[in-house]
Amino acid sequence: MIRIQGGSTIRCHPAEYLIGNECCPTCSPGSRVKTDCTEFRSTSCQPCSNGTYMNQPTGLKNCLSCTNCDPGSGLRTKRSCTLKSNTVCEPLEGFYCIDSKENSCVAAEKHTACKPGQYISSKGTASTDTVCSDCSHGTFSDGTFTSCQQHTQCEAESQLIKPGTSATDAECGENSHSYVVPLVIGLVVFFLILGFALLFLWKKGLCKCKIYVP
C-alpha cells in the first residue's frame, strides 16, 4: 500500500495495512483487527465471531457477515460458513441457478413446468432450466413425460369413444354391434328350447296348450 503525505511516500508491505502514518501487520484470515499497531506494539487481532468470516488477511475491524441460503428463494446450504470462508449456496431440488458469485449461487428460479401437449426434451439441472417441446400429430403427453406417447388404437371389437389430443390419449369402448349377433343367437336358441319343451309336455298330456302345427 502506498500513501503520499507531505511530499513523502509511505509504502506498506502486502502483509500490512496503512493506518494514519503507520503500516500495521494485517490479521490472518478468520480474524479481525482488535486494536491497531503503534510504534510500541503490533496489531492486536481477534477471531471472527459466530456468523461472520474473513477469507483473507485484513486490516478491518469487523468480519464479514455469513450469507444465509434462503429456502424461500430456492436456495439451500451446500457448505456452511466457517471463520475463513463464506457460506456456499446451491439451488433446491427443482430449481436452477440464475446468478452466482465466488462459486456460490445467489439467485435461483424454479424449473419450467411443461404444459399438457408438451414433453420434457431436456430435464432441468442445478444450472439449466427444463426444455419443453410440442408433441407431434398422433401423440400425446400430460406435460410430465420425457417423450410423447402414441394414441391408443382401438381393437376390432371396440370402437373409438373419444379421439386423442396432444394432451390426452384416445378412449375406446365396446362396439355396440359386437353383441348383436350373440343376442340374436341366444334368443333363437331360447325359443327353440321353449318350443321343444311345450311340444314335449303336450304329447305327454301335461299341457293343455294349443299348439299349431302346419
C-alpha positions as YAML, in Angstrom:
chain: A
units: angstrom
residues:
- id: 1
  name: MET
  ca: [0.00, 0.00, 0.00]
- id: 2
  name: ILE
  ca: [1.26, 3.46, -0.88]
- id: 3
  name: ARG
  ca: [0.26, 6.77, 0.65]
- id: 4
  name: ILE
  ca: [1.70, 10.20, -0.15]
- id: 5
  name: GLN
  ca: [1.68, 12.75, 2.65]
- id: 6
  name: GLY
  ca: [3.64, 15.99, 2.89]
- id: 7
  name: GLY
  ca: [5.67, 15.08, -0.16]
- id: 8
  name: SER
  ca: [6.82, 11.76, 1.30]
- id: 9
  name: THR
  ca: [5.55, 8.37, 0.21]
- id: 10
  name: ILE
  ca: [4.69, 5.65, 2.72]
- id: 11
  name: ARG
  ca: [4.92, 2.15, 1.31]
- id: 12
  name: CYS
  ca: [3.37, -0.75, 3.20]
- id: 13
  name: HIS
  ca: [4.23, -4.40, 2.70]
- id: 14
  name: PRO
  ca: [1.46, -6.57, 1.13]
- id: 15
  name: ALA
  ca: [1.01, -8.18, 4.57]
- id: 16
  name: GLU
  ca: [0.48, -4.76, 6.15]
- id: 17
  name: TYR
  ca: [-2.23, -2.10, 6.12]
- id: 18
  name: LEU
  ca: [-1.94, 1.65, 6.48]
- id: 19
  name: ILE
  ca: [-3.44, 3.35, 9.49]
- id: 20
  name: GLY
  ca: [-2.57, 7.02, 9.85]
- id: 21
  name: ASN
  ca: [1.13, 7.25, 9.08]
- id: 22
  name: GLU
  ca: [1.85, 3.71, 10.24]
- id: 23
  name: CYS
  ca: [1.99, 0.41, 8.38]
- id: 24
  name: CYS
  ca: [0.47, -2.24, 10.65]
- id: 25
  name: PRO
  ca: [0.62, -6.03, 10.20]
- id: 26
  name: THR
  ca: [-2.65, -7.44, 8.89]
- id: 27
  name: CYS
  ca: [-4.65, -10.01, 10.80]
- id: 28
  name: SER
  ca: [-4.79, -13.50, 9.31]
- id: 29
  name: PRO
  ca: [-7.92, -14.99, 7.66]
- id: 30
  name: GLY
  ca: [-10.51, -15.94, 10.25]
- id: 31
  name: SER
  ca: [-9.76, -12.92, 12.43]
- id: 32
  name: ARG
  ca: [-10.13, -9.13, 12.55]
- id: 33
  name: VAL
  ca: [-8.24, -6.17, 13.95]
- id: 34
  name: LYS
  ca: [-8.98, -5.53, 17.61]
- id: 35
  name: THR
  ca: [-6.55, -2.63, 18.02]
- id: 36
  name: ASP
  ca: [-4.20, -1.07, 15.52]
- id: 37
  name: CYS
  ca: [-0.49, -1.21, 15.99]
- id: 38
  name: THR
  ca: [1.57, 1.66, 17.39]
- id: 39
  name: GLU
  ca: [5.29, 2.33, 17.36]
- id: 40
  name: PHE
  ca: [5.42, 0.36, 20.61]
- id: 41
  name: ARG
  ca: [3.15, -2.65, 19.88]
- id: 42
  name: SER
  ca: [1.96, -4.79, 17.00]
- id: 43
  name: THR
  ca: [-1.59, -5.15, 15.71]
- id: 44
  name: SER
  ca: [-3.92, -6.94, 18.10]
- id: 45
  name: CYS
  ca: [-6.21, -9.44, 16.38]
- id: 46
  name: GLN
  ca: [-9.38, -11.26, 17.47]
- id: 47
  name: PRO
  ca: [-11.12, -14.29, 15.92]
- id: 48
  name: CYS
  ca: [-14.30, -13.65, 13.98]
- id: 49
  name: SER
  ca: [-17.45, -14.19, 15.99]
- id: 50
  name: ASN
  ca: [-20.11, -16.76, 15.16]
- id: 51
  name: GLY
  ca: [-21.97, -15.91, 11.94]
- id: 52
  name: THR
  ca: [-19.08, -13.91, 10.49]
- id: 53
  name: TYR
  ca: [-15.95, -14.71, 8.50]
- id: 54
  name: MET
  ca: [-12.80, -13.23, 6.98]
- id: 55
  name: ASN
  ca: [-11.37, -15.02, 3.96]
- id: 56
  name: GLN
  ca: [-8.16, -13.03, 3.50]
- id: 57
  name: PRO
  ca: [-5.55, -11.10, 5.50]
- id: 58
  name: THR
  ca: [-7.22, -7.92, 6.69]
- id: 59
  name: GLY
  ca: [-6.85, -4.59, 8.39]
- id: 60
  name: LEU
  ca: [-10.60, -4.35, 9.01]
- id: 61
  name: LYS
  ca: [-12.03, -4.15, 12.50]
- id: 62
  name: ASN
  ca: [-15.17, -6.10, 11.56]
- id: 63
  name: CYS
  ca: [-15.51, -9.51, 9.95]
- id: 64
  name: LEU
  ca: [-17.95, -10.06, 7.10]
- id: 65
  name: SER
  ca: [-21.43, -11.47, 7.73]
- id: 66
  name: CYS
  ca: [-22.07, -15.04, 6.59]
- id: 67
  name: THR
  ca: [-24.57, -15.43, 3.74]
- id: 68
  name: ASN
  ca: [-27.90, -17.04, 4.56]
- id: 69
  name: CYS
  ca: [-29.16, -19.54, 1.97]
- id: 70
  name: ASP
  ca: [-32.87, -18.75, 1.95]
- id: 71
  name: PRO
  ca: [-35.14, -21.71, 1.06]
- id: 72
  name: GLY
  ca: [-37.84, -19.18, 0.20]
- id: 73
  name: SER
  ca: [-35.59, -18.03, -2.65]
- id: 74
  name: GLY
  ca: [-34.95, -21.57, -3.85]
- id: 75
  name: LEU
  ca: [-31.56, -21.94, -2.12]
- id: 76
  name: ARG
  ca: [-30.04, -24.36, 0.35]
- id: 77
  name: THR
  ca: [-26.67, -24.64, 2.09]
- id: 78
  name: LYS
  ca: [-24.07, -26.61, 0.20]
- id: 79
  name: ARG
  ca: [-21.18, -25.74, 2.55]
- id: 80
  name: SER
  ca: [-21.58, -23.99, 5.88]
- id: 81
  name: CYS
  ca: [-19.84, -20.76, 6.77]
- id: 82
  name: THR
  ca: [-16.52, -21.01, 8.64]
- id: 83
  name: LEU
  ca: [-14.27, -18.39, 10.19]
- id: 84
  name: LYS
  ca: [-12.27, -18.32, 6.96]
- id: 85
  name: SER
  ca: [-14.91, -18.84, 4.29]
- id: 86
  name: ASN
  ca: [-18.42, -17.70, 3.47]
- id: 87
  name: THR
  ca: [-21.44, -19.98, 3.12]
- id: 88
  name: VAL
  ca: [-21.76, -21.70, -0.26]
- id: 89
  name: CYS
  ca: [-25.36, -21.93, -1.51]
- id: 90
  name: GLU
  ca: [-26.86, -24.17, -4.19]
- id: 91
  name: PRO
  ca: [-30.34, -24.41, -5.75]
- id: 92
  name: LEU
  ca: [-33.01, -26.54, -4.11]
- id: 93
  name: GLU
  ca: [-34.26, -29.62, -5.94]
- id: 94
  name: GLY
  ca: [-36.46, -28.39, -8.79]
- id: 95
  name: PHE
  ca: [-34.65, -25.04, -9.06]
- id: 96
  name: TYR
  ca: [-31.73, -23.80, -11.15]
- id: 97
  name: CYS
  ca: [-29.16, -21.05, -10.51]
- id: 98
  name: ILE
  ca: [-29.55, -17.82, -12.48]
- id: 99
  name: ASP
  ca: [-26.79, -15.83, -10.74]
- id: 100
  name: SER
  ca: [-23.64, -16.94, -8.93]
- id: 101
  name: LYS
  ca: [-20.74, -15.30, -7.15]
- id: 102
  name: GLU
  ca: [-17.50, -16.90, -5.98]
- id: 103
  name: ASN
  ca: [-18.78, -20.42, -6.71]
- id: 104
  name: SER
  ca: [-21.94, -19.80, -4.69]
- id: 105
  name: CYS
  ca: [-25.45, -19.43, -6.11]
- id: 106
  name: VAL
  ca: [-27.03, -16.12, -5.09]
- id: 107
  name: ALA
  ca: [-30.31, -16.36, -7.05]
- id: 108
  name: ALA
  ca: [-32.38, -19.31, -8.28]
- id: 109
  name: GLU
  ca: [-35.60, -19.91, -10.18]
- id: 110
  name: LYS
  ca: [-37.95, -22.88, -10.31]
- id: 111
  name: HIS
  ca: [-37.67, -25.19, -13.31]
- id: 112
  name: THR
  ca: [-40.27, -24.57, -16.01]
- id: 113
  name: ALA
  ca: [-43.22, -26.98, -15.86]
- id: 114
  name: CYS
  ca: [-44.10, -28.31, -19.31]
- id: 115
  name: LYS
  ca: [-47.75, -27.85, -20.33]
- id: 116
  name: PRO
  ca: [-50.13, -30.63, -21.44]
- id: 117
  name: GLY
  ca: [-49.33, -31.30, -25.07]
- id: 118
  name: GLN
  ca: [-45.61, -30.88, -24.40]
- id: 119
  name: TYR
  ca: [-42.91, -33.30, -23.29]
- id: 120
  name: ILE
  ca: [-39.65, -32.77, -21.39]
- id: 121
  name: SER
  ca: [-37.00, -32.81, -24.09]
- id: 122
  name: SER
  ca: [-34.24, -31.76, -21.66]
- id: 123
  name: LYS
  ca: [-34.60, -32.19, -17.91]
- id: 124
  name: GLY
  ca: [-33.63, -29.20, -15.77]
- id: 125
  name: THR
  ca: [-30.41, -29.27, -13.74]
- id: 126
  name: ALA
  ca: [-28.93, -27.10, -10.99]
- id: 127
  name: SER
  ca: [-27.60, -24.74, -13.69]
- id: 128
  name: THR
  ca: [-30.09, -25.07, -16.57]
- id: 129
  name: ASP
  ca: [-33.85, -24.80, -16.97]
- id: 130
  name: THR
  ca: [-36.15, -27.54, -18.26]
- id: 131
  name: VAL
  ca: [-36.66, -27.52, -22.05]
- id: 132
  name: CYS
  ca: [-40.18, -28.36, -23.33]
- id: 133
  name: SER
  ca: [-41.14, -29.44, -26.85]
- id: 134
  name: ASP
  ca: [-44.55, -29.90, -28.51]
- id: 135
  name: CYS
  ca: [-45.94, -33.36, -29.29]
- id: 136
  name: SER
  ca: [-46.31, -34.29, -32.95]
- id: 137
  name: HIS
  ca: [-49.60, -35.36, -34.56]
- id: 138
  name: GLY
  ca: [-50.90, -38.69, -33.29]
- id: 139
  name: THR
  ca: [-49.06, -38.49, -29.96]
- id: 140
  name: PHE
  ca: [-49.81, -37.02, -26.52]
- id: 141
  name: SER
  ca: [-48.24, -36.01, -23.21]
- id: 142
  name: ASP
  ca: [-49.64, -34.55, -19.97]
- id: 143
  name: GLY
  ca: [-46.51, -32.42, -19.56]
- id: 144
  name: THR
  ca: [-44.60, -34.83, -17.29]
- id: 145
  name: PHE
  ca: [-43.49, -37.34, -19.94]
- id: 146
  name: THR
  ca: [-39.93, -37.38, -21.31]
- id: 147
  name: SER
  ca: [-41.36, -38.41, -24.69]
- id: 148
  name: CYS
  ca: [-44.80, -38.24, -26.29]
- id: 149
  name: GLN
  ca: [-46.85, -41.45, -26.38]
- id: 150
  name: GLN
  ca: [-48.73, -42.83, -29.38]
- id: 151
  name: HIS
  ca: [-52.52, -42.61, -29.20]
- id: 152
  name: THR
  ca: [-54.20, -45.94, -28.37]
- id: 153
  name: GLN
  ca: [-55.50, -47.70, -31.47]
- id: 154
  name: CYS
  ca: [-58.95, -49.25, -30.81]
- id: 155
  name: GLU
  ca: [-59.18, -53.00, -31.49]
- id: 156
  name: ALA
  ca: [-61.70, -54.53, -33.90]
- id: 157
  name: GLU
  ca: [-64.13, -55.47, -31.11]
- id: 158
  name: SER
  ca: [-64.09, -51.92, -29.70]
- id: 159
  name: GLN
  ca: [-64.93, -48.50, -31.04]
- id: 160
  name: LEU
  ca: [-63.46, -45.01, -30.61]
- id: 161
  name: ILE
  ca: [-65.39, -43.13, -27.91]
- id: 162
  name: LYS
  ca: [-63.17, -40.05, -27.62]
- id: 163
  name: PRO
  ca: [-60.43, -39.05, -30.09]
- id: 164
  name: GLY
  ca: [-56.96, -38.42, -28.69]
- id: 165
  name: THR
  ca: [-55.48, -34.93, -28.46]
- id: 166
  name: SER
  ca: [-51.94, -33.67, -27.94]
- id: 167
  name: ALA
  ca: [-52.66, -33.72, -24.17]
- id: 168
  name: THR
  ca: [-54.84, -36.83, -23.77]
- id: 169
  name: ASP
  ca: [-54.99, -40.40, -25.05]
- id: 170
  name: ALA
  ca: [-57.78, -41.77, -27.22]
- id: 171
  name: GLU
  ca: [-60.59, -43.63, -25.39]
- id: 172
  name: CYS
  ca: [-62.02, -46.91, -26.65]
- id: 173
  name: GLY
  ca: [-65.23, -48.76, -25.65]
- id: 174
  name: GLU
  ca: [-67.18, -51.86, -26.56]
- id: 175
  name: ASN
  ca: [-68.51, -51.90, -30.08]
- id: 176
  name: SER
  ca: [-72.35, -51.80, -29.94]
- id: 177
  name: HIS
  ca: [-72.52, -54.23, -32.89]
- id: 178
  name: SER
  ca: [-70.26, -56.76, -31.23]
- id: 179
  name: TYR
  ca: [-73.03, -58.23, -29.06]
- id: 180
  name: VAL
  ca: [-75.96, -58.03, -31.54]
- id: 181
  name: VAL
  ca: [-75.17, -61.39, -33.16]
- id: 182
  name: PRO
  ca: [-74.76, -63.29, -29.85]
- id: 183
  name: LEU
  ca: [-78.03, -61.73, -28.65]
- id: 184
  name: VAL
  ca: [-79.94, -62.91, -31.74]
- id: 185
  name: ILE
  ca: [-78.46, -66.40, -31.48]
- id: 186
  name: GLY
  ca: [-79.37, -66.52, -27.80]
- id: 187
  name: LEU
  ca: [-83.00, -65.57, -28.49]
- id: 188
  name: VAL
  ca: [-83.29, -68.17, -31.27]
- id: 189
  name: VAL
  ca: [-81.91, -70.90, -29.01]
- id: 190
  name: PHE
  ca: [-84.24, -69.81, -26.18]
- id: 191
  name: PHE
  ca: [-87.38, -70.01, -28.33]
- id: 192
  name: LEU
  ca: [-86.32, -73.36, -29.82]
- id: 193
  name: ILE
  ca: [-85.86, -74.83, -26.34]
- id: 194
  name: LEU
  ca: [-89.19, -73.34, -25.25]
- id: 195
  name: GLY
  ca: [-90.92, -74.78, -28.32]
- id: 196
  name: PHE
  ca: [-89.50, -78.27, -27.78]
- id: 197
  name: ALA
  ca: [-90.45, -78.13, -24.10]
- id: 198
  name: LEU
  ca: [-94.06, -77.20, -24.87]
- id: 199
  name: LEU
  ca: [-94.26, -79.89, -27.55]
- id: 200
  name: PHE
  ca: [-92.94, -82.48, -25.14]
- id: 201
  name: LEU
  ca: [-95.48, -81.53, -22.46]
- id: 202
  name: TRP
  ca: [-98.32, -81.51, -24.98]
- id: 203
  name: LYS
  ca: [-97.52, -85.03, -26.17]
- id: 204
  name: LYS
  ca: [-97.41, -86.24, -22.57]
- id: 205
  name: GLY
  ca: [-100.77, -84.64, -21.97]
- id: 206
  name: LEU
  ca: [-99.35, -82.42, -19.26]
- id: 207
  name: CYS
  ca: [-100.01, -79.27, -21.16]
- id: 208
  name: LYS
  ca: [-103.45, -78.18, -22.38]
- id: 209
  name: CYS
  ca: [-101.90, -75.57, -24.62]
- id: 210
  name: LYS
  ca: [-102.93, -75.35, -28.21]
- id: 211
  name: ILE
  ca: [-100.00, -75.87, -30.48]
- id: 212
  name: TYR
  ca: [-100.46, -75.07, -34.11]
- id: 213
  name: VAL
  ca: [-98.63, -77.49, -36.38]
- id: 214
  name: PRO
  ca: [-98.86, -76.58, -40.07]
...
